[in-house]
Every structure is written in C-alpha cells, then in structure tokens.
Amino acid sequence: MRRPEQLSPEEARELEAIDVALAGGSVDHDLRELEDLVHEVRATAPEMSPALTARLERLIEHGPEPATDPVKPPGPRRRWVLVPALGTVTAAVVALVVVLGNGNGDSSDTVIQETSGGKDAPALARPGSGGVAAGESAPSAAGRAQSAPAPAASNRPGPAIAPQRRRKVERSIFLVLATPKDKVASTADDVIQTVDRFRGIVASSSIAADDRSGGEATFDLRIPTSRVDEALGALSKLGHVAERRQDLQDITASFDSTQARLDEAGAERRGLLKALGKATTENRLDSIRARLRLVRAQIASARGRMASLQRRANYSRLSLTVRGNGKAEQGDGTWSPGDAANDALRVLAVIAGVALIALAVAIPLALLGAAILFGARVARTRRRESALDAT
Amino acid sequence: MAQPSNTAMQSFDALYRDSARDLYAYVRTLLHDDASAEDVTALAFERAYRRRTAFDARRGSQRAWLFGIARNAALDELRRRRRSAPLIADLPDEQMRALDEQAEQSLRRATVRVALDELPARERELIALKFHGGLTNAELAAVLGTSESNAGTRVHRAVKKLREACHAPS
C-alpha cells in the first residue's frame, strides 16, 4: 500500500495539470481531457443541505454543545501519557528516599565518632577539672578525692582535730590521639617535648609507619602526679582525642602496711641493738647479731617497697597512642570557601545520583509507555483503515 | 471550556468558510450517505473546534488538519456501519435522476459520478480528497500519514482508474 514509487515525467506532468485545473488555470491541449475530468468531478461534488449549513453556522457562532461528541474527549485518552510521567515521579521519590537514607547513615556515623572521640565528650574527664571518668568506681573516686593535699584544717582556729590521713593513689591514664597521616611523626616529637616540659619520663616508645593510614606511635610515660592534669591538657591539644580513660587505684593500705612493717622492724632493730650492748655471753651475742641481720634485711625490703609505692603515687602512668587517621591535613576546622565548594560539589553529586537512579527506573517505564501508546495508535489506525477495505 | 481568543475564532471561522463545502463533498463521497455525511461533517467541525488550540502549524496546514479529523470520523462511521446492517446507498436514485437528464453535460457528469462511486473506497477517497478537497500532495500526505511522493503516486493511480472507468462501456 505504501510502496515508494517514483512518478514518471509524464505522470508528474499529469498530476501538475490536475493541480492547475483545480486552481482554475488552463492546461496543455493534450491534457484537456484531464482538465475536463477535474471540472466534471468537481461538478458532481455533493452540496450541503440548508439544514447542515445552519447546523454548522450555529456551531461556529456558539461553539459545540456540551457532550455532543459521542467519541471520548481527549482528556481521558491523554491520561495514558501520565503513566510514564507517574513512573518517573515515583522513581525520583524512591531514589530520593534511598539517597536520604544513606545520608542519615553517614550522619549517625558522625555522631558515634563524636561521642567516642570528641574533645568535649561528656564521658571524659576534662584536663585539670578534677572530674571523674564515667567508669571510675566510687572507692577510687573517694580515694582520689582524698589524695589531694590535706586541707588547711590546722590553720583554722578551733578545737584540735586529728590530722586527716593522706591517701596514696596510683593514676593510670590511657589516651589515643588521632592526627592527619602526615602528622604522626611530628606529633610524636611534640609528645616528647611536652613530657620533658612537665618533667615526665618516657619509659618506652615506638613508631610504626604505614603509608595508607600514616602509622602509629605508642608511648609509655610517667608524669608527676602533681602536674598530670596539666600535662594531659597539653597532650590532648596535640591531636584529636579519639579515646581517653583513666583508672585510679588506692594504694594507701599497701603503703600503711609497709610503713607499719618498717616501723616494727626499726623498733626491733633498736631493741636488738640495746640487747647487744647488754649481752655477756658469746652465744647470746651471736644470736642477737643473726637476728639483727634478719631485721636489717626486712627493713631494706620494706624501704624498697615503700619507695616503689611512693613512686607509683608520685608519678602517674600514661599510655599514649598517636594514630594516623588516613586523611591529609584539612585546615583549622573553620568553614572556609573551599569547604563550601566541597559541600556544593557533594550536594551536586547527590542530586546527580538521584537523577541517575530516577532515570534508570524512568527510562524503561517511559519506553514501555511509549511502546504501548505507539502500539495503541497503530492498532487504531489499522482498524480505521480496514474500514476502507471492507467497503 | 476555555474561551477561545478572537484571533483563534476568526481563524477557525475562516477555515470553516473555506473548507465546509469541500469537506462535506469529501465525506459524502466516502460514505455514500447524506445523513451520515452531514453528521460526520458536523462532528468533524466540533472536534476541530474543541482541539483548535492543539493545532500545530509545523505539522501541516489547517485544511489538512481538518480533513484528517474528518477522515478519522468518517472511517469510524464506516466501521460502525460495518458492524451494523449494511447501508443501502441512495446512489441509484441519483443515478436514475441523472440518467433522466437528457443534456450531454448531465450525462457526462452522471457517468463520472457512477464511475467514481464504483471505484474502490481507497481510490474514491483519494479522488475526493484531491478533487473535492483541493488538497495539495503535501496536504494529502499529511492526511493519509504517508510521504508526499507516495501520495502523488496513489492519486495518479486513482485518477487513471477513474478515467478508465469513465471510458468503460456501461
């Protein structure tokens, strides 16, 4: 039916003559028959009845009456067009929900990091504040409270009060600092300088390099207890505090018992020395001397233990880890124009992601809808054309 | 329904004045029935009126657009007719009236009318669109949904058949 066929020059000439005749012009002599045919066919054209003319005049003047067209109005048919559009909107909403869902996951991660590692994390004792770590036990806390210098009660006038026993407390602190991966070594140097400044001791240290994360430096430090809070504050400023905890152990009982043993041994020694001066027999002298050696050994041992306890009370143990966080240095934390540009890029990336997901869903839906529309249109056209073949 | 602008009204009024007679002639030739042709012609103008704001000049002339609407309505009418009882056309009466006329011109026109009516529907439609509607080949292509060259070929073939039918012995 629609085979492309080329008109011969003669056929094209005849068609042109028909157009000329229809326009009222005259054609070549050999085509007069065609011109006559045009006029005769035109002359046989059916004429509109006066009723139809009046009907159409009314239509043109007043417009069609409502619902006179038995065929469905174009509105409902156009609803087919809404199918792919509805699919596109649905896909966009789904994509937005997915992306926002991922975004919430990121933000919750951030919250976790802040909770566990923020310098202002409420679970951690602030340097120099005298606060108590969340995990600290009540006895320990009490012990630490009593480890402070004795109150100046004796300076106050009033009745004599028995001097408060001075508690001996051993502090152990665990601190993890996170730094940019290119700052691990320099932060380790700063740690050493800070420890020296507070007259602390570096018992041991080690640095492990790692290109990806930046590596890790670990320190086993002894800081004078009287300055440990101050030193802790200074060390915490060297990096991002990722973790910090401390433990307090009351060693007053050990100290007292050792002191008691030392006092007893001293008293015994003094007694033995007096007895030695009064001894008259050789056997008695040998017996006292042997006992004196034993007591002296006990005194030396007690003094050694006393010194050890005193060091544990006077120096706090600090285990410090400087850890690279795998990222390069990001500036000073203020929101700069560069940060704004990065945020803008991030927003654009999210929007592009949403658009991509929406397109991935919408394109197949749109193609399907278009195919359905096209098929319906072709079918309708074929049905109409078939009416011509049947007549 | 939104009120049309004056320009659109004037444009549609001009289209009606220019096309109504030709459109009816085309539909009547296609349907072979006065009543159906009048209904379909009126229906085509109603549809065109309702859709006049959707007309896109880039897709063809207003006249071709109107004839396309009329064609769809006429084909729908033919389909309805096919599903119902076949129409007994009023052609014989006209034929008889024409044959009663003694004038040579009238006889000639009657011959053309008979030849036209005996053409297959597709060729008859092409003749009606070309001769009654006065459409160019480009407008014909737009109405039929085909290429201009194909429309020209089909018109020429239909004219050839009509000429042969006119010269055929009755």
Coordinates of C-alpha atoms in Angstrom, one line a residue:
Chain A
M1 CA 0.0 0.0 0.0
R2 CA 2.8 2.4 0.8
R3 CA 5.4 1.2 -1.6
P4 CA 7.6 4.1 -2.6
E5 CA 7.1 4.5 -6.3
Q6 CA 8.7 7.1 -8.5
L7 CA 6.4 9.0 -10.8
S8 CA 7.4 9.1 -14.5
P9 CA 7.8 12.5 -16.0
E10 CA 4.5 12.0 -17.9
E11 CA 2.7 11.1 -14.7
A12 CA 4.2 14.0 -12.9
R13 CA 3.1 16.3 -15.7
E14 CA -0.5 14.9 -15.4
L15 CA -0.5 15.5 -11.7
E16 CA 0.7 19.0 -12.2
A17 CA -2.1 19.5 -14.8
I18 CA -4.7 18.4 -12.2
D19 CA -3.4 20.9 -9.7
V20 CA -3.5 23.7 -12.4
A21 CA -7.0 22.7 -13.4
L22 CA -8.1 22.6 -9.7
A23 CA -6.7 26.1 -9.3
G24 CA -8.8 27.3 -12.3
G25 CA -5.9 27.5 -14.8
S26 CA -5.7 26.0 -18.3
V27 CA -3.6 23.1 -19.2
D28 CA -1.9 21.9 -22.4
H29 CA -4.0 20.8 -25.2
D30 CA -3.2 17.1 -24.9
L31 CA -4.3 17.2 -21.3
R32 CA -7.6 18.8 -21.9
E33 CA -9.4 15.5 -21.1
L34 CA -7.9 15.6 -17.7
E35 CA -9.0 19.1 -17.2
D36 CA -12.5 18.2 -18.2
L37 CA -12.4 15.3 -15.8
V38 CA -11.4 17.7 -12.9
H39 CA -14.3 20.0 -13.7
E40 CA -16.8 17.2 -14.1
V41 CA -15.8 15.6 -10.8
R42 CA -15.9 19.0 -9.1
A43 CA -19.3 19.5 -10.6
T44 CA -20.5 16.2 -9.1
A45 CA -19.5 17.3 -5.7
P46 CA -22.4 16.8 -3.3
E47 CA -23.9 20.0 -1.9
M48 CA -24.5 20.7 1.7
S49 CA -28.1 20.8 2.7
P50 CA -29.5 24.0 4.2
A51 CA -30.0 22.1 7.5
L52 CA -26.4 21.2 7.7
T53 CA -25.3 24.7 6.7
A54 CA -27.5 26.1 9.5
R55 CA -26.1 23.5 11.9
L56 CA -22.6 24.4 11.2
E57 CA -23.3 28.1 11.3
R58 CA -24.7 27.6 14.8
L59 CA -21.6 25.6 15.7
I60 CA -19.2 28.2 14.5
E61 CA -21.2 31.0 16.2
H62 CA -21.9 29.4 19.6
G63 CA -19.5 26.6 19.8
P64 CA -20.4 22.9 20.2
E65 CA -23.0 21.9 22.8
P66 CA -21.6 20.0 25.8
A67 CA -21.2 16.2 25.3
T68 CA -22.4 16.3 21.7
D69 CA -19.3 14.4 20.6
P70 CA -20.0 10.7 21.1
V71 CA -16.3 10.0 20.9
K72 CA -14.4 10.2 24.2
P73 CA -13.0 13.6 24.8
P74 CA -9.2 13.9 24.5
G75 CA -8.7 14.3 28.3
P76 CA -9.1 10.7 29.4
R77 CA -7.0 9.5 26.4
R78 CA -4.2 11.8 27.4
R79 CA -4.1 10.0 30.8
W80 CA -2.0 7.4 29.1
V81 CA 0.6 10.0 28.8
L82 CA 0.6 10.3 32.6
V83 CA 1.7 6.6 33.0
P84 CA 5.4 7.2 32.2
A85 CA 5.3 10.6 33.9
L86 CA 3.9 9.0 37.1
G87 CA 6.5 6.3 36.8
T88 CA 9.2 9.0 36.6
V89 CA 7.9 10.8 39.6
T90 CA 7.7 7.6 41.6
A91 CA 11.2 6.6 40.6
A92 CA 12.5 10.1 41.6
V93 CA 10.8 9.8 45.0
V94 CA 12.2 6.3 45.6
A95 CA 15.7 7.4 44.6
L96 CA 15.4 10.4 46.9
V97 CA 14.4 8.2 49.8
V98 CA 17.3 5.8 49.1
V99 CA 19.8 8.6 49.0
L100 CA 18.5 10.4 52.0
G101 CA 18.5 7.0 53.8
N102 CA 22.2 6.7 53.1
G103 CA 22.7 10.2 54.1
N104 CA 21.2 9.5 57.5
G105 CA 23.6 6.6 57.9
D106 CA 26.5 8.9 57.4
S107 CA 25.3 11.3 59.9
S108 CA 24.8 8.6 62.5
D109 CA 28.4 7.5 62.0
T110 CA 29.5 11.0 62.6
V111 CA 27.5 11.1 65.9
I112 CA 29.2 7.9 67.0
Q113 CA 32.6 9.4 66.3
E114 CA 31.8 12.5 68.2
T115 CA 30.5 10.6 71.1
S116 CA 33.5 8.4 71.4
G117 CA 36.2 10.7 70.4
G118 CA 35.2 14.4 70.8
K119 CA 37.4 16.5 73.0
D120 CA 34.2 17.7 74.7
A121 CA 32.8 14.2 75.1
P122 CA 30.8 14.3 78.3
A123 CA 32.0 10.8 79.3
L124 CA 35.6 12.0 79.7
A125 CA 37.1 14.0 82.5
R126 CA 38.4 17.3 81.3
P127 CA 42.0 18.0 82.0
G128 CA 42.5 19.8 85.2
S129 CA 38.9 19.8 86.1
G130 CA 39.2 17.1 88.7
G131 CA 36.3 15.3 87.1
V132 CA 35.7 11.6 87.4
A133 CA 35.6 9.3 84.4
A134 CA 32.4 7.6 83.9
G135 CA 33.8 4.1 84.7
E136 CA 35.5 5.2 87.8
S137 CA 34.4 3.3 90.8
A138 CA 33.2 5.0 93.9
P139 CA 36.0 3.9 96.1
S140 CA 38.5 5.0 93.6
A141 CA 36.9 8.3 93.3
A142 CA 36.9 8.7 97.0
G143 CA 40.5 7.7 97.2
R144 CA 41.4 10.3 94.5
A145 CA 39.5 12.9 96.4
Q146 CA 41.5 12.1 99.4
S147 CA 44.7 12.1 97.5
A148 CA 44.6 15.9 97.2
P149 CA 46.8 17.9 99.5
A150 CA 45.4 17.9 103.1
P151 CA 43.0 20.7 103.7
A152 CA 44.4 23.5 105.8
A153 CA 42.3 22.5 108.7
S154 CA 45.2 23.0 111.1
N155 CA 45.4 26.6 110.0
R156 CA 41.9 27.3 111.2
P157 CA 41.3 28.2 114.8
G158 CA 39.1 25.9 116.9
P159 CA 39.3 22.6 118.6
A160 CA 42.1 20.3 117.7
I161 CA 41.2 17.8 115.0
A162 CA 43.1 14.7 114.3
P163 CA 45.1 15.2 111.1
Q164 CA 43.3 13.6 108.2
R165 CA 45.2 10.6 106.8
R166 CA 46.7 11.4 103.4
R167 CA 45.6 8.8 100.8
K168 CA 48.0 7.3 98.4
V169 CA 46.5 6.9 94.9
E170 CA 48.1 5.5 91.7
R171 CA 46.7 7.0 88.5
S172 CA 46.8 5.2 85.1
I173 CA 45.7 7.1 82.0
F174 CA 45.1 5.7 78.5
L175 CA 45.0 8.3 75.8
V176 CA 44.6 7.9 71.9
L177 CA 45.2 10.9 69.7
A178 CA 44.2 10.9 66.0
T179 CA 46.2 13.1 63.6
P180 CA 46.4 13.6 59.9
K181 CA 48.5 10.8 58.4
D182 CA 51.3 13.2 57.5
K183 CA 51.5 14.5 61.1
V184 CA 52.2 11.3 63.1
A185 CA 55.9 11.8 63.3
S186 CA 55.8 15.5 64.2
T187 CA 53.1 14.8 66.8
A188 CA 55.3 12.1 68.3
D189 CA 58.1 14.7 68.6
D190 CA 55.7 17.1 70.3
V191 CA 54.7 14.4 72.8
I192 CA 58.3 14.0 73.8
Q193 CA 58.8 17.8 74.2
T194 CA 55.6 18.0 76.3
V195 CA 56.7 15.2 78.6
D196 CA 60.0 16.9 79.1
R197 CA 58.4 20.2 79.8
F198 CA 56.4 18.6 82.7
R199 CA 59.5 16.7 83.9
G200 CA 58.0 13.4 83.0
I201 CA 59.7 10.2 82.0
V202 CA 59.4 8.3 78.7
A203 CA 59.6 4.7 79.9
S204 CA 59.3 3.4 76.3
S205 CA 58.2 4.5 72.9
S206 CA 57.8 3.0 69.4
I207 CA 56.7 4.3 66.0
A208 CA 55.2 2.1 63.3
A209 CA 55.0 3.6 59.8
D210 CA 52.1 2.9 57.4
D211 CA 51.7 4.7 54.1
R212 CA 48.0 4.4 53.9
S213 CA 46.9 5.4 57.4
G214 CA 50.0 7.3 58.4
G215 CA 51.2 4.8 61.1
E216 CA 51.1 4.8 64.8
A217 CA 53.3 5.9 67.7
T218 CA 53.0 4.5 71.2
F219 CA 54.4 5.9 74.4
D220 CA 54.6 4.5 78.0
L221 CA 55.0 7.7 80.0
R222 CA 55.4 8.6 83.7
I223 CA 54.2 12.1 84.6
P224 CA 54.5 13.7 88.0
T225 CA 51.1 13.2 89.6
S226 CA 51.0 16.8 90.8
R227 CA 51.2 18.0 87.2
V228 CA 49.5 15.2 85.4
D229 CA 46.2 17.1 84.7
E230 CA 48.1 20.0 83.2
A231 CA 50.3 17.6 81.1
L232 CA 47.2 15.8 80.0
G233 CA 45.6 19.0 78.8
A234 CA 48.8 19.9 76.8
L235 CA 49.0 16.5 75.3
S236 CA 45.3 16.5 74.3
K237 CA 45.9 19.6 72.2
L238 CA 48.4 17.8 70.0
G239 CA 45.7 15.9 68.1
H240 CA 42.1 14.9 68.0
V241 CA 41.3 12.9 71.2
A242 CA 39.9 9.7 69.9
E243 CA 39.8 7.9 73.2
R244 CA 40.7 8.7 76.8
R245 CA 40.2 6.8 80.0
Q246 CA 41.9 6.7 83.4
D247 CA 42.0 4.4 86.3
L248 CA 42.6 5.2 90.0
Q249 CA 43.9 2.6 92.4
D250 CA 44.1 3.3 96.1
I251 CA 47.4 2.0 97.4
T252 CA 47.1 3.6 100.9
A253 CA 46.6 0.2 102.5
S254 CA 49.8 -1.2 101.0
F255 CA 51.6 1.9 101.9
D256 CA 50.4 1.8 105.5
S257 CA 51.2 -1.9 105.9
T258 CA 54.6 -1.5 104.5
Q259 CA 55.2 1.5 106.8
A260 CA 54.0 -0.5 109.8
R261 CA 56.3 -3.3 108.9
L262 CA 59.1 -0.8 108.6
D263 CA 58.3 0.8 111.9
E264 CA 58.2 -2.6 113.6
A265 CA 61.4 -3.6 112.1
G266 CA 63.0 -0.4 113.2
A267 CA 61.8 -0.8 116.7
E268 CA 63.0 -4.4 116.8
R269 CA 66.4 -3.3 115.5
R270 CA 66.7 -0.7 118.2
G271 CA 65.7 -3.3 120.8
L272 CA 68.2 -5.7 119.4
L273 CA 71.0 -3.1 119.5
K274 CA 70.2 -2.4 123.2
A275 CA 70.2 -6.1 123.9
L276 CA 73.5 -6.5 122.0
G277 CA 75.0 -3.9 124.4
K278 CA 73.9 -5.8 127.4
A279 CA 74.9 -9.3 126.2
T280 CA 77.7 -11.0 128.1
T281 CA 78.0 -14.4 126.6
E282 CA 79.3 -15.3 123.2
N283 CA 76.3 -17.4 122.3
R284 CA 74.0 -14.6 123.2
L285 CA 76.0 -12.1 121.1
D286 CA 75.9 -14.4 118.1
S287 CA 72.1 -14.9 118.4
I288 CA 71.4 -11.2 118.6
R289 CA 73.7 -10.5 115.6
A290 CA 71.9 -13.1 113.5
R291 CA 68.6 -11.6 114.4
L292 CA 69.9 -8.1 113.6
R293 CA 70.9 -9.2 110.1
L294 CA 67.5 -10.6 109.5
V295 CA 65.8 -7.4 110.7
R296 CA 68.1 -5.3 108.6
A297 CA 67.1 -7.3 105.6
Q298 CA 63.4 -6.8 106.4
I299 CA 64.0 -3.1 106.8
A300 CA 65.7 -2.8 103.5
S301 CA 63.0 -4.8 101.8
A302 CA 60.3 -2.6 103.4
R303 CA 62.1 0.5 102.4
G304 CA 62.4 -0.7 98.8
R305 CA 58.7 -1.4 98.7
M306 CA 57.9 1.9 100.3
A307 CA 60.0 3.7 97.7
S308 CA 58.2 1.8 94.9
L309 CA 54.8 2.7 96.3
Q310 CA 55.9 6.3 96.7
R311 CA 56.9 6.4 93.0
R312 CA 53.6 4.9 92.0
A313 CA 51.8 7.6 93.9
N314 CA 54.1 10.4 92.8
Y315 CA 54.2 9.5 89.1
S316 CA 51.1 8.7 87.1
R317 CA 51.3 6.2 84.3
L318 CA 50.2 7.5 80.9
S319 CA 49.8 5.1 77.9
L320 CA 49.7 7.4 74.9
T321 CA 49.0 6.4 71.3
V322 CA 49.3 8.8 68.3
R323 CA 47.4 7.3 65.4
G324 CA 47.2 8.5 61.8
N325 CA 43.6 8.8 60.6
G326 CA 44.3 8.1 57.0
K327 CA 43.5 11.6 55.9
A328 CA 45.7 14.6 55.0
E329 CA 45.6 17.7 57.0
Q330 CA 42.3 19.5 56.4
G331 CA 42.9 23.0 57.8
D332 CA 42.0 24.6 61.1
G333 CA 38.3 23.4 61.3
T334 CA 36.7 26.7 60.3
W335 CA 34.3 26.6 57.4
S336 CA 36.2 28.2 54.5
P337 CA 35.1 29.0 51.0
G338 CA 36.9 25.8 50.0
D339 CA 34.8 23.8 52.4
A340 CA 31.7 25.5 50.9
A341 CA 32.8 24.5 47.4
N342 CA 33.3 20.9 48.6
D343 CA 29.9 20.9 50.2
A344 CA 28.4 22.3 47.0
L345 CA 30.1 19.5 45.0
R346 CA 28.8 17.0 47.4
V347 CA 25.2 18.3 47.0
L348 CA 25.6 18.3 43.2
A349 CA 26.9 14.7 43.4
V350 CA 23.8 13.7 45.5
I351 CA 21.5 15.4 43.0
A352 CA 23.2 13.7 40.1
G353 CA 22.9 10.4 41.9
V354 CA 19.2 10.9 42.5
A355 CA 18.7 11.9 38.8
L356 CA 20.7 8.8 37.7
I357 CA 18.6 6.4 39.8
A358 CA 15.4 8.1 38.7
L359 CA 16.5 7.8 35.0
A360 CA 17.4 4.2 35.5
V361 CA 13.9 3.5 36.6
A362 CA 12.1 6.0 34.5
I363 CA 13.6 5.3 31.1
P364 CA 12.3 1.7 30.9
L365 CA 8.9 2.8 32.2
A366 CA 8.9 5.7 29.6
L367 CA 9.9 3.3 26.8
L368 CA 7.3 0.8 27.8
G369 CA 4.6 3.6 28.0
A370 CA 5.7 4.9 24.6
A371 CA 5.6 1.5 23.1
I372 CA 2.1 1.0 24.5
L373 CA 1.0 4.3 23.2
F374 CA 2.5 3.7 19.8
G375 CA 1.0 0.2 19.6
A376 CA -2.4 1.5 20.5
R377 CA -2.1 4.2 17.9
V378 CA -1.0 1.9 15.2
A379 CA -3.8 -0.6 16.1
R380 CA -6.4 2.2 16.0
T381 CA -5.2 3.4 12.6
R382 CA -5.3 -0.1 11.2
R383 CA -8.8 -0.6 12.4
R384 CA -9.8 2.6 10.7
E385 CA -8.0 1.8 7.5
S386 CA -9.6 -1.7 7.4
A387 CA -13.0 0.1 7.2
L388 CA -12.0 1.4 3.8
D389 CA -11.0 -2.1 2.6
A390 CA -14.4 -3.5 3.7
T391 CA -16.4 -1.1 1.6
Chain B
M1 CA -14.2 25.0 28.4
A2 CA -11.8 27.9 28.0
Q3 CA -13.0 30.7 25.9
P4 CA -11.1 31.0 22.6
S5 CA -9.3 34.2 21.7
N6 CA -10.8 36.4 19.0
T7 CA -7.9 35.5 16.7
A8 CA -8.5 31.9 17.1
M9 CA -12.2 32.4 16.5
Q10 CA -11.6 34.4 13.3
S11 CA -9.1 31.8 12.1
F12 CA -11.5 29.0 12.7
D13 CA -14.3 30.9 11.1
A14 CA -12.2 31.4 8.1
L15 CA -11.3 27.8 8.0
Y16 CA -15.0 26.9 8.1
R17 CA -15.9 29.3 5.3
D18 CA -13.1 28.0 3.2
S19 CA -13.5 24.3 3.8
A20 CA -17.0 23.3 4.8
R21 CA -18.4 22.6 1.3
D22 CA -15.3 20.7 0.2
L23 CA -15.2 18.8 3.4
Y24 CA -18.8 17.7 3.1
A25 CA -18.2 16.7 -0.5
Y26 CA -15.3 14.5 0.5
V27 CA -17.2 12.9 3.4
R28 CA -20.3 12.4 1.3
T29 CA -18.3 10.7 -1.5
L30 CA -16.6 8.5 1.0
L31 CA -19.7 7.5 2.9
H32 CA -22.3 7.3 0.1
D33 CA -25.0 8.6 2.5
D34 CA -26.4 12.1 3.0
A35 CA -27.4 11.7 6.7
S36 CA -24.2 10.1 7.8
A37 CA -22.2 12.6 5.8
E38 CA -23.9 15.5 7.5
D39 CA -23.4 14.0 10.9
V40 CA -19.7 13.2 10.3
T41 CA -19.1 16.7 8.8
A42 CA -20.7 18.4 11.8
L43 CA -18.8 16.0 14.1
A44 CA -15.5 16.9 12.4
F45 CA -16.1 20.6 12.9
E46 CA -17.0 20.0 16.5
R47 CA -13.8 18.1 17.2
A48 CA -11.8 20.6 15.3
Y49 CA -13.4 23.4 17.3
R50 CA -12.5 21.7 20.6
R51 CA -9.0 20.9 19.6
R52 CA -8.3 24.1 17.7
T53 CA -5.7 25.2 20.4
A54 CA -3.8 22.0 19.8
F55 CA -3.3 22.7 16.1
D56 CA 0.4 22.7 15.3
A57 CA 1.2 24.6 12.0
R58 CA 4.6 22.8 11.8
R59 CA 2.8 19.5 11.1
G60 CA 0.8 20.8 8.2
S61 CA -1.9 23.2 7.0
Q62 CA -5.1 23.9 8.9
R63 CA -7.0 22.4 5.9
A64 CA -5.1 19.2 6.0
W65 CA -5.6 19.0 9.8
L66 CA -9.3 19.5 9.4
F67 CA -9.5 16.9 6.6
G68 CA -7.5 14.5 8.8
I69 CA -10.1 14.9 11.6
A70 CA -12.9 14.3 9.2
R71 CA -11.3 11.3 7.7
N72 CA -10.9 9.6 11.1
A73 CA -14.6 10.4 11.9
A74 CA -15.7 9.0 8.5
L75 CA -13.6 5.8 8.9
D76 CA -15.1 5.4 12.4
E77 CA -18.5 5.8 10.8
L78 CA -17.7 3.1 8.2
R79 CA -16.5 0.8 11.0
R80 CA -19.8 1.3 12.9
R81 CA -21.7 0.7 9.7
R82 CA -19.8 -2.5 9.0
R83 CA -20.7 -3.8 12.5
S84 CA -24.4 -2.9 11.9
A85 CA -26.6 -3.5 8.9
P86 CA -25.1 -2.6 5.5
L87 CA -26.2 0.7 4.2
I88 CA -28.4 0.7 1.1
A89 CA -27.0 3.7 -0.6
D90 CA -29.2 6.3 -2.2
L91 CA -27.0 6.2 -5.2
P92 CA -29.5 4.5 -7.5
D93 CA -31.9 7.3 -7.2
E94 CA -29.3 9.9 -8.1
Q95 CA -28.2 7.7 -10.9
M96 CA -31.7 7.5 -12.2
R97 CA -32.2 11.2 -11.8
A98 CA -29.0 11.9 -13.8
L99 CA -29.9 9.4 -16.5
D100 CA -33.2 11.1 -16.9
E101 CA -31.5 14.3 -17.8
Q102 CA -31.0 14.5 -21.5
A103 CA -28.3 17.1 -21.7
E104 CA -25.0 15.8 -22.7
Q105 CA -23.3 17.5 -19.9
S106 CA -25.6 16.0 -17.4
L107 CA -25.0 12.6 -19.0
R108 CA -21.3 13.1 -18.8
R109 CA -21.5 14.1 -15.1
A110 CA -23.6 11.1 -14.4
T111 CA -21.0 8.9 -16.0
V112 CA -18.3 10.4 -13.9
R113 CA -20.4 10.1 -10.7
V114 CA -21.1 6.4 -11.5
A115 CA -17.5 5.8 -12.3
L116 CA -16.5 7.5 -9.0
D117 CA -18.9 5.6 -7.0
E118 CA -17.8 2.3 -8.4
L119 CA -14.2 2.9 -7.6
P120 CA -12.7 1.0 -4.6
A121 CA -13.1 3.0 -1.4
R122 CA -9.4 3.9 -1.2
E123 CA -9.3 5.3 -4.7
R124 CA -12.6 7.0 -4.3
E125 CA -11.3 8.7 -1.1
L126 CA -8.2 9.9 -2.9
I127 CA -10.2 11.4 -5.7
A128 CA -12.5 13.1 -3.2
L129 CA -9.6 14.5 -1.2
K130 CA -7.9 15.7 -4.4
F131 CA -10.8 16.9 -6.4
H132 CA -13.4 17.9 -3.8
G133 CA -11.0 18.8 -1.0
G134 CA -8.5 20.5 -3.4
L135 CA -5.6 19.3 -1.2
T136 CA -2.0 19.5 -2.5
N137 CA 0.0 16.4 -2.5
A138 CA 1.8 17.5 0.7
E139 CA -1.6 18.0 2.4
L140 CA -2.8 14.7 1.1
A141 CA 0.3 13.1 2.6
A142 CA -0.4 14.7 5.9
V143 CA -4.0 13.4 6.0
L144 CA -3.1 9.9 4.9
G145 CA 0.0 9.7 7.0
T146 CA 2.4 8.9 4.1
S147 CA 5.1 10.6 2.1
E148 CA 4.3 13.3 -0.5
S149 CA 5.7 11.2 -3.3
N150 CA 3.6 8.2 -2.3
A151 CA 0.5 10.3 -2.1
G152 CA 1.2 11.6 -5.6
T153 CA 1.7 8.1 -6.9
R154 CA -1.6 6.9 -5.3
V155 CA -3.5 9.9 -6.6
H156 CA -2.3 9.3 -10.1
R157 CA -3.2 5.7 -9.9
A158 CA -6.7 6.6 -8.7
V159 CA -7.1 9.2 -11.5
K160 CA -6.1 6.6 -14.0
K161 CA -8.7 4.2 -12.7
L162 CA -11.3 6.8 -12.8
R163 CA -10.5 7.7 -16.4
E164 CA -10.7 4.1 -17.3
A165 CA -14.0 3.7 -15.5
C166 CA -15.4 6.7 -17.3
H167 CA -14.5 5.2 -20.7
A168 CA -15.6 1.8 -19.9
P169 CA -18.8 0.7 -21.7
S170 CA -21.8 0.7 -19.4

